Coordinates of C-alpha atoms in Angstrom, one line a residue:
X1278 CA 0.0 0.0 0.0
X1279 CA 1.3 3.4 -1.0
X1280 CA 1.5 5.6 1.9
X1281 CA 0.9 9.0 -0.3
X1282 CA -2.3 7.9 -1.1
X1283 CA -3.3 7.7 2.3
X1284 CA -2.9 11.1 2.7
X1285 CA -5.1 12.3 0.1
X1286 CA -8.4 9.8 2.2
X1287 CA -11.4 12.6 2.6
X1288 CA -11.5 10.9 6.4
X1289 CA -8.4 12.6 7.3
X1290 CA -9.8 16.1 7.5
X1291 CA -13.2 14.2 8.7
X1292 CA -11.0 13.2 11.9
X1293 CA -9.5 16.5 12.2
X1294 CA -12.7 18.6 12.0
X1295 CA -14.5 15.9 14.2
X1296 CA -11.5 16.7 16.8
X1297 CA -12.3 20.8 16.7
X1298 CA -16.0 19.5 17.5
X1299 CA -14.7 17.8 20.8
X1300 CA -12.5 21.0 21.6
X1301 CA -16.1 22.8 20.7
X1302 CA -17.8 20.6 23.8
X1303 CA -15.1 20.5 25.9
X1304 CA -15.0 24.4 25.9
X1305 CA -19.0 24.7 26.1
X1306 CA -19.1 22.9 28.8
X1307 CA -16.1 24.4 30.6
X1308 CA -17.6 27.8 29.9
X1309 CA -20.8 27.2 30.9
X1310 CA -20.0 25.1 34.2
X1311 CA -17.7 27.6 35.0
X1312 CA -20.1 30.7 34.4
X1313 CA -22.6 29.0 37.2
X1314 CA -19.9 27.8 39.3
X1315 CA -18.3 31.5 39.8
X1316 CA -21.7 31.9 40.7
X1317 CA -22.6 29.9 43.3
X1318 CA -19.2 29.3 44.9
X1319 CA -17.6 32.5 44.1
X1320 CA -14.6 33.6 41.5
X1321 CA -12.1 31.6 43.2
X1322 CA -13.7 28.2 42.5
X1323 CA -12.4 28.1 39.4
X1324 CA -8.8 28.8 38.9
X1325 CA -8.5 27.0 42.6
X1326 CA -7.9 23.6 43.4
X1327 CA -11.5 22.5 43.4
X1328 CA -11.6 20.6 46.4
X1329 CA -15.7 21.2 46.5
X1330 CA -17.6 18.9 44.0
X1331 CA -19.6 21.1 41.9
X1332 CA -22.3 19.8 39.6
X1333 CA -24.2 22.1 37.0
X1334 CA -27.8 22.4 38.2
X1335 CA -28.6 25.1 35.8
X1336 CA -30.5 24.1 32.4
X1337 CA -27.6 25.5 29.9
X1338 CA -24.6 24.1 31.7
X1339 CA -26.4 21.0 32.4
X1340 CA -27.6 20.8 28.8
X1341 CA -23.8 21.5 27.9
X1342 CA -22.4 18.5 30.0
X1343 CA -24.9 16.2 28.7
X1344 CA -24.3 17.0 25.4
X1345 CA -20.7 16.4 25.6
X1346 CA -20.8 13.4 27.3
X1347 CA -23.0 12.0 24.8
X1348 CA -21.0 13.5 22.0
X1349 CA -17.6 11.7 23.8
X1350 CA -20.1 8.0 23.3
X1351 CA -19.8 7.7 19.8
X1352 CA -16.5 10.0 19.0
X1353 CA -14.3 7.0 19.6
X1354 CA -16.0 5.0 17.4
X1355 CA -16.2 7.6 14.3
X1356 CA -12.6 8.3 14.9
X1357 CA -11.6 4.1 14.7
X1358 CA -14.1 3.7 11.9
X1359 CA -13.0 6.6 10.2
X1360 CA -9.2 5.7 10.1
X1361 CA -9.9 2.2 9.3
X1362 CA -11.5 3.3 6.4
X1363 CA -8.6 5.5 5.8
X1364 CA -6.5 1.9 5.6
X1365 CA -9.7 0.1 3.3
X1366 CA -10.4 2.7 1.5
X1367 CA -14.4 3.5 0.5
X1368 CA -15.0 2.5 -3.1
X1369 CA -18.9 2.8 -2.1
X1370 CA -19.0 6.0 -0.8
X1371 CA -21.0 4.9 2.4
X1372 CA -18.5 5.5 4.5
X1373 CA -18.0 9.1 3.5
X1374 CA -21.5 9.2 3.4
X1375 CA -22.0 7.9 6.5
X1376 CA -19.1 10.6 8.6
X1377 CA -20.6 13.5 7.0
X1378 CA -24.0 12.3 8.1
X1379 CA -22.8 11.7 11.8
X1380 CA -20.6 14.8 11.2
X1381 CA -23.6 17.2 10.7
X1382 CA -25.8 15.7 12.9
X1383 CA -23.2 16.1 16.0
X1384 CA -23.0 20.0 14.8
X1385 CA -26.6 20.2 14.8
X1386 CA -27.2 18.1 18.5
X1387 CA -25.4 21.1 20.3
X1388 CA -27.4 24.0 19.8
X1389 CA -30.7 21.5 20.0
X1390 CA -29.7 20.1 22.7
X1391 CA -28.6 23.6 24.3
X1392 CA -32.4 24.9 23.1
X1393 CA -34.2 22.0 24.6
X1394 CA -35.4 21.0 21.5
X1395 CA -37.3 17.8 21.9
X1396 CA -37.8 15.2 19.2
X1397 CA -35.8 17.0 16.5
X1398 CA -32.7 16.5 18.9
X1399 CA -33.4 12.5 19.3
X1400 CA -33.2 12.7 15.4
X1401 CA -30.5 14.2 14.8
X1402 CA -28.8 11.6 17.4
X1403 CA -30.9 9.0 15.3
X1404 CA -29.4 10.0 12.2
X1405 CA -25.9 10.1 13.5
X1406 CA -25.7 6.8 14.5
X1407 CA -27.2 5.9 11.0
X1408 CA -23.9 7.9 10.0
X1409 CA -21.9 5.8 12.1
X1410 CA -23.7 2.0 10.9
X1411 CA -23.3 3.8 7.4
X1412 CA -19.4 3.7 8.1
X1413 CA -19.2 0.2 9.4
X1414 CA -20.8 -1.4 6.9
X1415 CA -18.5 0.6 4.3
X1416 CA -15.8 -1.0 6.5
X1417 CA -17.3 -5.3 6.8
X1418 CA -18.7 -4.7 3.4

């Protein structure tokens, strides 16, 4: 296998844009948790040593952790299916398909989830995970 022509996969940008995504919902929920934290416990809380446990109980920071813990359930498996089809390659297309489609969707869950959109969030997590089965079966296939 010629190494150049891995570098030229579309995954590898996939994998790099799906990795400012995580530094989007790490940040969010830093920002936000941080924002009610100063709050509640005062300025210090935060660049301290955070020996008191704090837990978001406001809707946006809550929303915001949520969001990126559910983002952080299916990033490690877009990022392992996504370089094994760096090594396969995708002569279908699925598997492009299929990490643009979880791509968008995980763009789109934030601000849902953030709004409190019900239903339309669940699909757009729905469709993601299509994105992701999409991928796999570009992989086994």
């Amino acid at each position: 296998m010629d190494v150049s022509s891995l570098s030229v996969s579309p995954f590898l940008p996939m994998v790099g844009w799906s990795a400012v995504l995580l530094i989007v919902h790490v940040l969010l929920q830093a920002f936000t948790t941080s924002a009610e934290a100063s709050k509640t416990l005062g300025a210090s809380w935060n660049p301290g040593p955070r020996d008191v446990d704090f837990s978001p109980s406001g809707k946006v920071a809550g929303r915001a952790a949520r969001a990126s813990a559910n983002f952080r359930e299916t990033y490690p498996a877009f990022v392992a299916l996504a370089l094994a089809l760096v090594l396969k390659g995708d002569a279908s297309g699925w598997g492009i398909t299929g990490a643009w489609l979880w791509f968008a969707c995980r763009v789109a869950y934030i601000p849902l989830y953030l709004a409190g959109v019900a239903y339309v969030r669940s699909l757009a997590w729905v469709l993601s995970m299509i994105g992701l089965t999409m991928m796999l079966l570009a992989l086994v296939f």
